[in-house]
mmCIF file of C-alpha atoms in Angstrom:
data_model
loop_
_atom_site.group_PDB
_atom_site.id
_atom_site.type_symbol
_atom_site.label_atom_id
_atom_site.label_comp_id
_atom_site.label_asym_id
_atom_site.label_seq_id
_atom_site.Cartn_x
_atom_site.Cartn_y
_atom_site.Cartn_z
ATOM 1 C CA MET A 1 -49.781 -69.305 -22.957
ATOM 2 C CA ALA A 2 -51.278 -72.195 -20.978
ATOM 3 C CA GLY A 3 -54.704 -71.261 -22.298
ATOM 4 C CA THR A 4 -53.643 -71.892 -25.878
ATOM 5 C CA THR A 5 -53.018 -75.613 -25.248
ATOM 6 C CA LEU A 6 -55.714 -76.123 -22.609
ATOM 7 C CA PRO A 7 -58.171 -77.851 -25.023
ATOM 8 C CA THR A 8 -55.604 -80.474 -26.162
ATOM 9 C CA PRO A 9 -56.738 -83.425 -23.989
ATOM 10 C CA LEU A 10 -60.386 -82.365 -24.346
ATOM 11 C CA TYR A 11 -60.751 -82.800 -28.105
ATOM 12 C CA GLY A 12 -61.936 -86.406 -27.665
ATOM 13 C CA LEU A 13 -64.755 -85.196 -25.402
ATOM 14 C CA TYR A 14 -65.740 -82.547 -27.938
ATOM 15 C CA ARG A 15 -65.732 -85.205 -30.676
ATOM 16 C CA GLN A 16 -68.152 -87.334 -28.653
ATOM 17 C CA GLU A 17 -70.382 -84.391 -27.771
ATOM 18 C CA LEU A 18 -70.482 -82.704 -31.191
ATOM 19 C CA GLY A 19 -69.879 -85.688 -33.477
ATOM 20 C CA PHE A 20 -66.985 -84.504 -35.661
ATOM 21 C CA GLY A 21 -63.934 -86.402 -36.911
ATOM 22 C CA GLU A 22 -60.152 -86.115 -36.691
ATOM 23 C CA LEU A 23 -59.953 -83.720 -39.647
ATOM 24 C CA MET A 24 -62.207 -81.254 -37.825
ATOM 25 C CA VAL A 25 -59.984 -81.528 -34.728
ATOM 26 C CA THR A 26 -56.987 -80.394 -36.774
ATOM 27 C CA VAL A 27 -59.011 -77.615 -38.440
ATOM 28 C CA VAL A 28 -60.147 -76.309 -35.037
ATOM 29 C CA PHE A 29 -56.525 -76.432 -33.919
ATOM 30 C CA ALA A 30 -55.341 -74.663 -37.089
ATOM 31 C CA VAL A 31 -57.813 -71.811 -36.557
ATOM 32 C CA TYR A 32 -55.793 -70.953 -33.472
ATOM 33 C CA ALA A 33 -52.594 -70.844 -35.524
ATOM 34 C CA VAL A 34 -54.293 -68.645 -38.131
ATOM 35 C CA GLY A 35 -55.187 -66.192 -35.361
ATOM 36 C CA VAL A 36 -51.586 -66.147 -34.155
ATOM 37 C CA ILE A 37 -50.207 -65.525 -37.628
ATOM 38 C CA VAL A 38 -52.717 -62.773 -38.453
ATOM 39 C CA VAL A 39 -51.878 -60.863 -35.268
ATOM 40 C CA LEU A 40 -48.147 -61.295 -35.752
ATOM 41 C CA LEU A 41 -48.394 -59.956 -39.301
ATOM 42 C CA VAL A 42 -50.727 -57.077 -38.428
ATOM 43 C CA ALA A 43 -49.616 -56.099 -34.918
ATOM 44 C CA GLY A 44 -46.282 -57.823 -34.409
ATOM 45 C CA ASP A 45 -44.439 -54.573 -33.721
ATOM 46 C CA PHE A 46 -47.204 -52.644 -31.921
ATOM 47 C CA SER A 47 -45.498 -53.163 -28.560
ATOM 48 C CA ASP A 48 -42.414 -51.385 -29.971
ATOM 49 C CA LYS A 49 -44.609 -48.331 -30.647
ATOM 50 C CA LEU A 50 -47.195 -48.401 -27.836
ATOM 51 C CA GLY A 51 -45.210 -50.004 -25.032
ATOM 52 C CA ARG A 52 -45.236 -53.575 -23.762
ATOM 53 C CA ARG A 53 -47.844 -53.349 -20.994
ATOM 54 C CA PRO A 54 -50.790 -52.007 -23.068
ATOM 55 C CA VAL A 55 -50.337 -54.839 -25.576
ATOM 56 C CA LEU A 56 -50.068 -57.407 -22.788
ATOM 57 C CA PHE A 57 -53.355 -56.211 -21.250
ATOM 58 C CA VAL A 58 -55.121 -56.549 -24.609
ATOM 59 C CA ALA A 59 -53.738 -60.068 -24.921
ATOM 60 C CA LEU A 60 -54.992 -60.979 -21.435
ATOM 61 C CA ALA A 61 -58.471 -59.683 -22.323
ATOM 62 C CA LEU A 62 -58.535 -61.737 -25.534
ATOM 63 C CA SER A 63 -57.457 -64.828 -23.622
ATOM 64 C CA ALA A 64 -60.279 -64.301 -21.116
ATOM 65 C CA ALA A 65 -62.779 -63.930 -23.967
ATOM 66 C CA SER A 66 -61.501 -67.213 -25.419
ATOM 67 C CA ALA A 67 -62.063 -69.005 -22.112
ATOM 68 C CA GLY A 68 -65.581 -67.556 -22.026
ATOM 69 C CA CYS A 69 -66.372 -69.072 -25.422
ATOM 70 C CA PHE A 70 -65.335 -72.519 -24.217
ATOM 71 C CA LEU A 71 -67.322 -72.136 -21.006
ATOM 72 C CA LEU A 72 -70.512 -71.521 -23.007
ATOM 73 C CA GLU A 73 -70.095 -74.928 -24.751
ATOM 74 C CA GLY A 74 -72.296 -73.878 -27.667
ATOM 75 C CA GLY A 75 -71.028 -76.127 -30.462
ATOM 76 C CA LEU A 76 -68.496 -75.754 -33.257
ATOM 77 C CA PRO A 77 -69.000 -71.995 -33.889
ATOM 78 C CA LEU A 78 -67.987 -71.173 -30.312
ATOM 79 C CA LEU A 79 -65.092 -73.652 -30.510
ATOM 80 C CA PHE A 80 -63.813 -71.843 -33.588
ATOM 81 C CA ALA A 81 -64.352 -68.444 -31.945
ATOM 82 C CA GLY A 82 -62.574 -69.548 -28.773
ATOM 83 C CA ARG A 83 -59.592 -70.909 -30.688
ATOM 84 C CA LEU A 84 -59.383 -67.804 -32.893
ATOM 85 C CA LEU A 85 -59.425 -65.475 -29.887
ATOM 86 C CA SER A 86 -56.813 -67.667 -28.211
ATOM 87 C CA GLY A 87 -54.670 -67.318 -31.329
ATOM 88 C CA PHE A 88 -55.030 -63.537 -31.264
ATOM 89 C CA ALA A 89 -53.897 -63.521 -27.624
ATOM 90 C CA ALA A 90 -50.960 -65.838 -28.285
ATOM 91 C CA GLY A 91 -49.860 -63.694 -31.228
ATOM 92 C CA LEU A 92 -49.621 -60.644 -28.981
ATOM 93 C CA PHE A 93 -47.935 -62.606 -26.181
ATOM 94 C CA SER A 94 -45.383 -64.146 -28.560
ATOM 95 C CA GLY A 95 -43.931 -60.795 -29.563
ATOM 96 C CA ALA A 96 -44.657 -58.449 -26.655
ATOM 97 C CA ALA A 97 -44.215 -60.825 -23.714
ATOM 98 C CA THR A 98 -41.088 -62.435 -25.148
ATOM 99 C CA ALA A 99 -39.518 -59.029 -25.729
ATOM 100 C CA THR A 100 -40.535 -57.924 -22.208
ATOM 101 C CA VAL A 101 -38.849 -60.906 -20.593
ATOM 102 C CA LEU A 102 -35.728 -60.410 -22.715
ATOM 103 C CA GLU A 103 -35.561 -56.831 -21.457
ATOM 104 C CA LEU A 104 -36.338 -57.460 -17.772
ATOM 105 C CA ALA A 105 -34.561 -60.743 -17.005
ATOM 106 C CA PRO A 106 -30.966 -60.748 -15.688
ATOM 107 C CA SER A 107 -28.515 -60.628 -18.571
ATOM 108 C CA GLY A 108 -27.228 -64.157 -18.042
ATOM 109 C CA SER A 109 -30.642 -65.812 -18.241
ATOM 110 C CA ARG A 110 -32.606 -63.732 -20.742
ATOM 111 C CA GLY A 111 -32.812 -66.270 -23.546
ATOM 112 C CA PHE A 112 -33.788 -69.139 -21.283
ATOM 113 C CA ALA A 113 -36.278 -67.034 -19.310
ATOM 114 C CA ALA A 114 -38.080 -65.909 -22.472
ATOM 115 C CA THR A 115 -38.377 -69.337 -24.075
ATOM 116 C CA ALA A 116 -39.104 -71.029 -20.724
ATOM 117 C CA ALA A 117 -42.081 -68.733 -20.201
ATOM 118 C CA ASN A 118 -43.482 -69.781 -23.577
ATOM 119 C CA MET A 119 -42.752 -73.500 -23.310
ATOM 120 C CA GLY A 120 -43.647 -73.750 -19.622
ATOM 121 C CA GLY A 121 -47.061 -72.230 -20.215
ATOM 122 C CA LEU A 122 -47.722 -74.344 -23.298
ATOM 123 C CA GLY A 123 -46.846 -77.504 -21.354
ATOM 124 C CA CYS A 124 -48.889 -76.697 -18.252
ATOM 125 C CA GLY A 125 -52.107 -76.194 -20.238
ATOM 126 C CA PRO A 126 -52.652 -79.860 -21.278
ATOM 127 C CA LEU A 127 -51.505 -81.153 -17.890
ATOM 128 C CA LEU A 128 -53.953 -78.933 -16.003
ATOM 129 C CA ALA A 129 -56.854 -79.698 -18.351
ATOM 130 C CA GLY A 130 -56.150 -83.441 -18.376
ATOM 131 C CA LEU A 131 -56.063 -83.707 -14.601
ATOM 132 C CA LEU A 132 -59.226 -81.646 -14.094
ATOM 133 C CA ALA A 133 -61.123 -83.396 -16.900
ATOM 134 C CA GLN A 134 -60.221 -86.873 -15.642
ATOM 135 C CA TYR A 135 -60.618 -86.440 -11.907
ATOM 136 C CA ALA A 136 -62.929 -83.442 -11.343
ATOM 137 C CA PRO A 137 -66.544 -82.677 -12.300
ATOM 138 C CA ARG A 138 -67.598 -80.763 -15.421
ATOM 139 C CA PRO A 139 -64.564 -81.669 -17.554
ATOM 140 C CA LEU A 140 -65.427 -79.215 -20.348
ATOM 141 C CA ALA A 141 -65.971 -76.257 -18.002
ATOM 142 C CA LEU A 142 -63.684 -76.461 -14.964
ATOM 143 C CA PRO A 143 -60.369 -76.183 -16.906
ATOM 144 C CA PHE A 144 -61.469 -72.882 -18.438
ATOM 145 C CA ALA A 145 -62.795 -71.535 -15.127
ATOM 146 C CA ALA A 146 -59.358 -72.283 -13.662
ATOM 147 C CA HIS A 147 -57.779 -70.477 -16.605
ATOM 148 C CA LEU A 148 -59.861 -67.357 -15.924
ATOM 149 C CA ALA A 149 -58.635 -67.362 -12.325
ATOM 150 C CA LEU A 150 -55.025 -67.610 -13.527
ATOM 151 C CA LEU A 151 -55.608 -64.742 -15.956
ATOM 152 C CA ALA A 152 -56.804 -62.561 -13.088
ATOM 153 C CA VAL A 153 -53.546 -63.234 -11.234
ATOM 154 C CA ALA A 154 -51.549 -62.547 -14.399
ATOM 155 C CA SER A 155 -53.334 -59.212 -14.852
ATOM 156 C CA VAL A 156 -52.306 -58.064 -11.375
ATOM 157 C CA LEU A 157 -48.701 -59.101 -12.000
ATOM 158 C CA THR A 158 -48.664 -57.352 -15.388
ATOM 159 C CA TRP A 159 -49.914 -54.145 -13.758
ATOM 160 C CA ALA A 160 -46.906 -54.306 -11.427
ATOM 161 C CA LEU A 161 -44.381 -54.707 -14.255
ATOM 162 C CA PRO A 162 -42.204 -51.749 -15.217
ATOM 163 C CA GLU A 163 -42.627 -50.497 -18.767
ATOM 164 C CA THR A 164 -39.520 -51.241 -20.824
ATOM 165 C CA VAL A 165 -40.378 -49.196 -23.919
ATOM 166 C CA ARG A 166 -40.608 -45.428 -24.173
ATOM 167 C CA PRO A 167 -43.060 -44.837 -27.045
ATOM 168 C CA PRO A 168 -41.665 -42.418 -29.625
ATOM 169 C CA SER A 169 -43.156 -38.931 -29.770
ATOM 170 C CA PRO A 170 -45.027 -38.245 -31.932
ATOM 171 C CA ARG A 171 -46.320 -41.810 -32.035
ATOM 172 C CA PRO A 172 -45.844 -43.380 -35.480
ATOM 173 C CA ALA A 173 -48.864 -44.680 -37.337
ATOM 174 C CA LEU A 174 -49.892 -48.229 -36.470
ATOM 175 C CA ARG A 175 -49.633 -50.065 -39.768
ATOM 176 C CA PRO A 176 -49.318 -53.768 -40.553
ATOM 177 C CA ARG A 177 -45.666 -54.650 -41.024
ATOM 178 C CA GLY A 178 -46.070 -58.041 -42.641
ATOM 179 C CA MET A 179 -42.963 -60.241 -42.716
ATOM 180 C CA GLU A 180 -40.405 -57.439 -42.802
ATOM 181 C CA VAL A 181 -37.091 -58.540 -41.319
ATOM 182 C CA PRO A 182 -34.184 -56.056 -40.947
ATOM 183 C CA ARG A 183 -31.459 -56.606 -43.530
ATOM 184 C CA GLN A 184 -28.778 -57.489 -40.998
ATOM 185 C CA VAL A 185 -30.985 -60.282 -39.589
ATOM 186 C CA ARG A 186 -31.823 -61.993 -42.891
ATOM 187 C CA PRO A 187 -28.699 -64.201 -43.209
ATOM 188 C CA VAL A 188 -29.520 -65.955 -39.926
ATOM 189 C CA PHE A 189 -33.307 -65.738 -40.196
ATOM 190 C CA LEU A 190 -33.755 -68.380 -42.918
ATOM 191 C CA PRO A 191 -31.983 -71.294 -41.176
ATOM 192 C CA ALA A 192 -33.375 -70.254 -37.795
ATOM 193 C CA GLY A 193 -36.873 -70.077 -39.260
ATOM 194 C CA LEU A 194 -36.624 -73.501 -40.895
ATOM 195 C CA ALA A 195 -35.460 -75.044 -37.625
ATOM 196 C CA CYS A 196 -38.382 -73.399 -35.792
ATOM 197 C CA PHE A 197 -40.833 -74.565 -38.481
ATOM 198 C CA THR A 198 -39.711 -78.170 -38.076
ATOM 199 C CA GLY A 199 -39.698 -78.089 -34.279
ATOM 200 C CA PHE A 200 -43.133 -76.514 -34.046
ATOM 201 C CA ALA A 201 -44.497 -79.063 -36.523
ATOM 202 C CA VAL A 202 -43.624 -81.690 -33.912
ATOM 203 C CA PHE A 203 -45.422 -79.610 -31.281
ATOM 204 C CA GLY A 204 -48.437 -79.432 -33.580
ATOM 205 C CA LEU A 205 -48.565 -83.200 -33.857
ATOM 206 C CA PHE A 206 -48.563 -83.684 -30.089
ATOM 207 C CA THR A 207 -50.922 -80.844 -29.205
ATOM 208 C CA ALA A 208 -53.508 -81.606 -31.905
ATOM 209 C CA VAL A 209 -53.619 -85.348 -32.554
ATOM 210 C CA SER A 210 -51.532 -87.230 -29.970
ATOM 211 C CA PRO A 211 -54.660 -87.811 -27.786
ATOM 212 C CA GLY A 212 -56.185 -89.448 -30.870
ATOM 213 C CA PHE A 213 -53.096 -91.644 -31.249
ATOM 214 C CA MET A 214 -53.307 -92.665 -27.603
ATOM 215 C CA SER A 215 -57.011 -93.539 -27.649
ATOM 216 C CA GLY A 216 -57.255 -94.976 -31.165
ATOM 217 C CA THR A 217 -53.890 -96.713 -31.639
ATOM 218 C CA LEU A 218 -52.665 -97.351 -28.089
ATOM 219 C CA HIS A 219 -56.166 -97.752 -26.551
ATOM 220 C CA ILE A 220 -55.392 -95.443 -23.620
ATOM 221 C CA ALA A 221 -58.405 -93.273 -22.824
ATOM 222 C CA ASN A 222 -57.146 -91.594 -19.637
ATOM 223 C CA LEU A 223 -57.231 -87.821 -20.236
ATOM 224 C CA ALA A 224 -54.652 -87.116 -17.551
ATOM 225 C CA ALA A 225 -52.242 -89.493 -19.313
ATOM 226 C CA SER A 226 -52.824 -87.693 -22.629
ATOM 227 C CA GLY A 227 -52.145 -84.344 -20.986
ATOM 228 C CA ALA A 228 -49.030 -85.716 -19.297
ATOM 229 C CA VAL A 229 -47.563 -86.934 -22.611
ATOM 230 C CA VAL A 230 -48.019 -83.466 -24.146
ATOM 231 C CA PHE A 231 -46.616 -81.907 -20.971
ATOM 232 C CA SER A 232 -43.523 -84.119 -21.316
ATOM 233 C CA VAL A 233 -42.808 -82.693 -24.781
ATOM 234 C CA PHE A 234 -42.708 -79.149 -23.442
ATOM 235 C CA CYS A 235 -40.706 -80.149 -20.347
ATOM 236 C CA ALA A 236 -38.175 -81.793 -22.640
ATOM 237 C CA SER A 237 -38.104 -78.590 -24.680
ATOM 238 C CA LEU A 238 -37.164 -76.670 -21.521
ATOM 239 C CA LEU A 239 -34.362 -79.156 -20.906
ATOM 240 C CA GLY A 240 -33.114 -78.666 -24.457
ATOM 241 C CA GLN A 241 -33.195 -74.910 -23.999
ATOM 242 C CA SER A 242 -31.188 -75.171 -20.786
ATOM 243 C CA LEU A 243 -28.511 -77.139 -22.659
ATOM 244 C CA THR A 244 -28.214 -74.639 -25.508
ATOM 245 C CA GLY A 245 -25.731 -72.417 -23.709
ATOM 246 C CA ARG A 246 -23.303 -75.316 -23.289
ATOM 247 C CA PHE A 247 -22.996 -75.827 -27.025
ATOM 248 C CA GLY A 248 -23.466 -72.328 -28.393
ATOM 249 C CA ALA A 249 -26.237 -71.416 -30.817
ATOM 250 C CA ALA A 250 -24.268 -72.326 -33.963
ATOM 251 C CA VAL A 251 -23.845 -75.935 -32.770
ATOM 252 C CA ALA A 252 -27.179 -76.221 -30.904
ATOM 253 C CA LEU A 253 -29.211 -75.533 -34.066
ATOM 254 C CA PRO A 254 -28.033 -78.632 -35.996
ATOM 255 C CA LEU A 255 -28.031 -80.710 -32.790
ATOM 256 C CA GLY A 256 -31.642 -79.722 -32.282
ATOM 257 C CA CYS A 257 -32.475 -80.934 -35.774
ATOM 258 C CA LEU A 258 -30.792 -84.258 -34.953
ATOM 259 C CA GLY A 259 -32.973 -84.554 -31.858
ATOM 260 C CA LEU A 260 -36.071 -83.941 -33.983
ATOM 261 C CA VAL A 261 -34.998 -86.677 -36.409
ATOM 262 C CA LEU A 262 -34.442 -89.216 -33.637
ATOM 263 C CA GLY A 263 -37.613 -88.236 -31.801
ATOM 264 C CA MET A 264 -39.904 -88.526 -34.811
ATOM 265 C CA ALA A 265 -38.306 -91.833 -35.781
ATOM 266 C CA GLN A 266 -39.313 -93.149 -32.348
ATOM 267 C CA VAL A 267 -42.820 -91.716 -32.695
ATOM 268 C CA GLY A 268 -43.231 -93.436 -36.060
ATOM 269 C CA LEU A 269 -42.004 -96.717 -34.597
ATOM 270 C CA SER A 270 -44.396 -96.348 -31.644
ATOM 271 C CA LEU A 271 -47.300 -96.189 -34.093
ATOM 272 C CA LEU A 272 -46.053 -99.257 -35.938
ATOM 273 C CA VAL A 273 -45.719 -101.441 -32.845
ATOM 274 C CA SER A 274 -48.371 -99.712 -30.635
ATOM 275 C CA SER A 275 -45.893 -98.810 -27.883
ATOM 276 C CA LEU A 276 -46.602 -96.115 -25.298
ATOM 277 C CA ALA A 277 -42.974 -96.267 -24.121
ATOM 278 C CA LEU A 278 -41.681 -95.396 -27.590
ATOM 279 C CA LEU A 279 -44.231 -92.588 -27.920
ATOM 280 C CA VAL A 280 -43.032 -91.090 -24.623
ATOM 281 C CA THR A 281 -39.325 -91.463 -25.457
ATOM 282 C CA GLY A 282 -40.014 -89.961 -28.876
ATOM 283 C CA ALA A 283 -41.794 -87.060 -27.199
ATOM 284 C CA LEU A 284 -38.840 -86.493 -24.877
ATOM 285 C CA THR A 285 -36.184 -86.775 -27.594
ATOM 286 C CA GLY A 286 -38.114 -84.598 -30.024
ATOM 287 C CA GLY A 287 -38.852 -82.075 -27.282
ATOM 288 C CA ILE A 288 -35.162 -81.769 -26.408
ATOM 289 C CA GLY A 289 -34.388 -81.264 -30.084
ATOM 290 C CA GLN A 290 -37.078 -78.616 -30.384
ATOM 291 C CA GLY A 291 -35.753 -76.812 -27.304
ATOM 292 C CA LEU A 292 -32.208 -76.748 -28.649
ATOM 293 C CA ALA A 293 -33.385 -75.497 -32.032
ATOM 294 C CA PHE A 294 -35.877 -72.954 -30.701
ATOM 295 C CA ARG A 295 -33.680 -71.257 -28.130
ATOM 296 C CA SER A 296 -30.668 -71.090 -30.435
ATOM 297 C CA ALA A 297 -32.852 -69.721 -33.246
ATOM 298 C CA MET A 298 -34.234 -67.092 -30.869
ATOM 299 C CA ALA A 299 -30.697 -66.234 -29.772
ATOM 300 C CA VAL A 300 -29.252 -65.716 -33.243
ATOM 301 C CA VAL A 301 -32.242 -63.684 -34.441
ATOM 302 C CA SER A 302 -32.572 -61.440 -31.367
ATOM 303 C CA ALA A 303 -28.790 -60.871 -31.290
ATOM 304 C CA ARG A 304 -28.883 -59.469 -34.817
ATOM 305 C CA ALA A 305 -32.141 -57.481 -34.462
ATOM 306 C CA PRO A 306 -31.891 -53.713 -33.768
ATOM 307 C CA GLU A 307 -33.500 -52.775 -30.456
ATOM 308 C CA GLU A 308 -36.221 -50.679 -32.082
ATOM 309 C CA HIS A 309 -37.271 -53.627 -34.268
ATOM 310 C CA ARG A 310 -36.776 -56.473 -31.789
ATOM 311 C CA GLY A 311 -40.455 -57.098 -31.057
ATOM 312 C CA GLY A 312 -41.338 -57.113 -34.747
ATOM 313 C CA THR A 313 -38.434 -59.403 -35.661
ATOM 314 C CA ILE A 314 -39.297 -61.897 -32.939
ATOM 315 C CA SER A 315 -42.893 -61.817 -34.156
ATOM 316 C CA ALA A 316 -41.721 -62.662 -37.688
ATOM 317 C CA LEU A 317 -39.875 -65.703 -36.341
ATOM 318 C CA PHE A 318 -43.038 -66.823 -34.573
ATOM 319 C CA VAL A 319 -44.996 -66.466 -37.828
ATOM 320 C CA VAL A 320 -42.738 -69.089 -39.376
ATOM 321 C CA ALA A 321 -43.005 -71.252 -36.264
ATOM 322 C CA TYR A 322 -46.805 -71.147 -36.249
ATOM 323 C CA LEU A 323 -46.951 -72.010 -39.934
ATOM 324 C CA GLY A 324 -45.089 -75.138 -38.842
ATOM 325 C CA ILE A 325 -47.529 -75.852 -36.030
ATOM 326 C CA SER A 326 -50.610 -75.536 -38.277
ATOM 327 C CA LEU A 327 -50.091 -76.536 -41.917
ATOM 328 C CA PRO A 328 -48.535 -79.995 -41.378
ATOM 329 C CA VAL A 329 -51.122 -80.897 -38.731
ATOM 330 C CA VAL A 330 -54.026 -80.092 -41.049
ATOM 331 C CA GLY A 331 -52.280 -82.325 -43.572
ATOM 332 C CA VAL A 332 -52.310 -85.129 -41.007
ATOM 333 C CA GLY A 333 -56.036 -84.600 -40.459
ATOM 334 C CA ALA A 334 -56.725 -84.660 -44.193
ATOM 335 C CA LEU A 335 -54.639 -87.798 -44.702
ATOM 336 C CA SER A 336 -56.370 -89.512 -41.790
ATOM 337 C CA THR A 337 -59.712 -89.430 -43.624
ATOM 338 C CA GLY A 338 -58.316 -91.789 -46.261
ATOM 339 C CA LEU A 339 -55.383 -93.538 -44.618
ATOM 340 C CA GLY A 340 -56.446 -93.606 -40.982
ATOM 341 C CA LEU A 341 -54.813 -91.642 -38.187
ATOM 342 C CA ARG A 342 -52.044 -94.183 -37.622
ATOM 343 C CA ASN A 343 -50.857 -94.193 -41.260
ATOM 344 C CA ALA A 344 -51.198 -90.403 -41.472
ATOM 345 C CA GLY A 345 -48.952 -90.149 -38.418
ATOM 346 C CA LEU A 346 -46.379 -92.398 -40.102
ATOM 347 C CA VAL A 347 -46.352 -90.176 -43.206
ATOM 348 C CA PHE A 348 -45.961 -87.095 -41.022
ATOM 349 C CA SER A 349 -43.095 -88.665 -39.080
ATOM 350 C CA GLY A 350 -41.267 -89.510 -42.295
ATOM 351 C CA CYS A 351 -41.680 -85.990 -43.685
ATOM 352 C CA VAL A 352 -40.354 -84.394 -40.478
ATOM 353 C CA VAL A 353 -37.365 -86.760 -40.468
ATOM 354 C CA LEU A 354 -36.508 -85.767 -44.046
ATOM 355 C CA LEU A 355 -36.951 -82.025 -43.455
ATOM 356 C CA ALA A 356 -35.050 -81.953 -40.165
ATOM 357 C CA SER A 357 -32.234 -84.028 -41.683
ATOM 358 C CA GLY A 358 -31.822 -81.615 -44.575
ATOM 359 C CA VAL A 359 -31.956 -78.488 -42.408
ATOM 360 C CA GLY A 360 -29.592 -79.977 -39.828
ATOM 361 C CA ALA A 361 -27.050 -81.022 -42.453
ATOM 362 C CA GLN A 362 -27.012 -77.541 -43.967
ATOM 363 C CA LEU A 363 -26.705 -75.884 -40.561
ATOM 364 C CA TRP A 364 -23.823 -78.170 -39.600
ATOM 365 C CA ARG A 365 -21.938 -77.200 -42.760
ATOM 366 C CA THR A 366 -22.354 -73.491 -42.030
ATOM 367 C CA ARG A 367 -21.868 -73.564 -38.238
ATOM 368 C CA LYS A 368 -18.340 -72.066 -38.288
ATOM 369 C CA ALA A 369 -19.417 -69.058 -40.318
ATOM 370 C CA GLU A 370 -22.410 -68.491 -38.014
ATOM 371 C CA ALA A 371 -20.280 -68.789 -34.881
ATOM 372 C CA ALA A 372 -17.958 -66.114 -36.252
ATOM 373 C CA ALA A 373 -20.938 -63.872 -37.061
ATOM 374 C CA LEU A 374 -22.349 -64.257 -33.559
ATOM 375 C CA ALA A 375 -18.969 -63.446 -32.048
ATOM 376 C CA THR A 376 -18.814 -60.286 -34.190
ATOM 377 C CA THR A 377 -22.290 -59.089 -33.093
ATOM 378 C CA GLY A 378 -21.296 -60.226 -29.589
#
């Protein structure tokens, strides 16, 4: 997952080298999300039918091909190809790897282990790339060479994993499943999906355009600092996930939405007064809110999903999440062409505050009913 966010602090260098604007940055970023969504819709449940390890190996190969595209540094077509391949890999990892961790981790830590693997990888990508690009030679090549080395290690570890799925015999046909969600999951899927959409929209803002905010609005050009700010969002998400068990999923979901509201209010204020401190505190507060919302959403959905459909159901939740990480960010890029990046960020912050407030209020009103449902599925 680190490879999917590796280019985040490098977009400014690509802009200088290739001469494109902020809108193109968000389009390049969104191509990745399109790849994720396509794979989740087409192959979201393939690991339920073929086994986890074969799907994980395909994902590792796609991730290596993505790194190869970036290493060639051949202009926008290879950037698009690299991001699309990265999206394909992330789509397979999101369903198959998450389900694998849920099945292999000790029972008391399954939810945290699964979401920590996702968030930890996503956070380490910008930090690694920022440090290498700022303080090592060949800033547009060395991060991806390091990623290939990490993928080689991951391949060895994946080979050593036990297979957790016994493919049915005869093997069912591999057909796209679309957004099918089992009937017993649907009552919890809508609020969980909306919370994920909102939280991942915040991630999209930081992973796509926060380096532009830092260089253009705050006048901070250090790539390591840009990577560290994005890293802080994902670290805060891990903290939020670790706190989820203390509250229970029914309470953590609306609390997570509250964290998103407070975090984006601080981000908007940081753009108004050009404050790095407020941007960082907004990243931390929003990240904690996202972690609370994401882990509790994953918990309520996976608890309701039948075992034979768990990979596909988790993939459907990620489809909603990646719509949140892509569509609003492209909107920011489009708005920036007329309003400027700072004003586009203010509009985005206001929209997230309104959406998270509405979702959180509804979840708070229904928390008792959801807590009873979770206790019943227990």
